[in-house]
């Protein structure tokens, strides 16, 4: 926050695939609770002095005062990555912004994205993590805009095919998707169907 002159916005998340928790040797069965505990702990570390703490996962008996303090008062806006209804519900309750990826989190419910965003904006922040309430809902949609559509498909198509049809299902989602994120399973199914019918790898092997 100091290096950016008060422009930092902090995002947290438990990992949308098995790659992230595996890299950090994090137990995926409990890291949602760990993430939620951190979300409530960080505002206290940024604003309180001589803080002692004993939670389910984190403990420090000796008083802690974090310095330097954030430049923004009382601290930077906080966000949480949401790829399922549980994370979205937590963001709403805790007053954190929602970071989503190109579609409604509650995709299986039939709620369109604009309605999901409206409900999130109006939701009750029943257990705020701190004094800063972030009601923003952000989505990320990878795209490439060029003057010529065929040229754009030649440039971006191979990467899209690789990501959605090959490496993403193989490495990221298939081993655990049905248990962890059923709405993402539906998303991946639709993506595969769309790509398999509309986009073929050979379309991008020549000019």
PDB file of C-alpha atoms in Angstrom, residues 10 25 29 37-38 41 57 59 75 82 87 108 114 118 124 127 133 147 150 152 156 159-160 176 188 193 195 205-206:
ATOM      1  CA  UNK A  10      -5.995  -7.083  -1.340  1.00  0.00           C
ATOM      2  CA  UNK A  25       1.242 -27.935   0.978  1.00  0.00           C
ATOM      3  CA  UNK A  29     -10.238 -29.921   3.287  1.00  0.00           C
ATOM      4  CA  UNK A  37     -10.029 -16.842   9.679  1.00  0.00           C
ATOM      5  CA  UNK A  38      -7.361 -14.786   7.917  1.00  0.00           C
ATOM      6  CA  UNK A  41      -7.625 -11.413  11.382  1.00  0.00           C
ATOM      7  CA  UNK A  57      -5.600 -22.254  13.072  1.00  0.00           C
ATOM      8  CA  UNK A  59      -2.152 -18.272  17.465  1.00  0.00           C
ATOM      9  CA  UNK A  75      -6.787  -0.328   5.534  1.00  0.00           C
ATOM     10  CA  UNK A  82     -15.394 -16.866  -5.581  1.00  0.00           C
ATOM     11  CA  UNK A  87     -17.261 -18.507  -1.230  1.00  0.00           C
ATOM     12  CA  UNK A 108     -26.700 -24.389 -11.832  1.00  0.00           C
ATOM     13  CA  UNK A 114     -26.621  -9.620 -13.674  1.00  0.00           C
ATOM     14  CA  UNK A 118     -27.706  -7.393  -7.981  1.00  0.00           C
ATOM     15  CA  UNK A 124     -26.847  -8.362   4.210  1.00  0.00           C
ATOM     16  CA  UNK A 127     -20.700 -10.781   9.885  1.00  0.00           C
ATOM     17  CA  UNK A 133     -17.388  -2.913   3.498  1.00  0.00           C
ATOM     18  CA  UNK A 147      -9.744  -5.471 -36.305  1.00  0.00           C
ATOM     19  CA  UNK A 150     -10.308 -14.420 -38.300  1.00  0.00           C
ATOM     20  CA  UNK A 152      -8.045 -12.785 -33.665  1.00  0.00           C
ATOM     21  CA  UNK A 156      -5.982 -16.503 -29.507  1.00  0.00           C
ATOM     22  CA  UNK A 159      -4.318 -20.842 -26.336  1.00  0.00           C
ATOM     23  CA  UNK A 160      -8.062 -21.042 -25.717  1.00  0.00           C
ATOM     24  CA  UNK A 176     -12.123 -33.087  -7.931  1.00  0.00           C
ATOM     25  CA  UNK A 188     -16.416 -26.648 -18.285  1.00  0.00           C
ATOM     26  CA  UNK A 193     -19.158 -28.513 -26.182  1.00  0.00           C
ATOM     27  CA  UNK A 195     -15.111 -25.559 -28.579  1.00  0.00           C
ATOM     28  CA  UNK A 205      -2.108 -24.424 -37.724  1.00  0.00           C
ATOM     29  CA  UNK A 206      -1.936 -22.331 -40.881  1.00  0.00           C
TER      30      UNK A 206
END
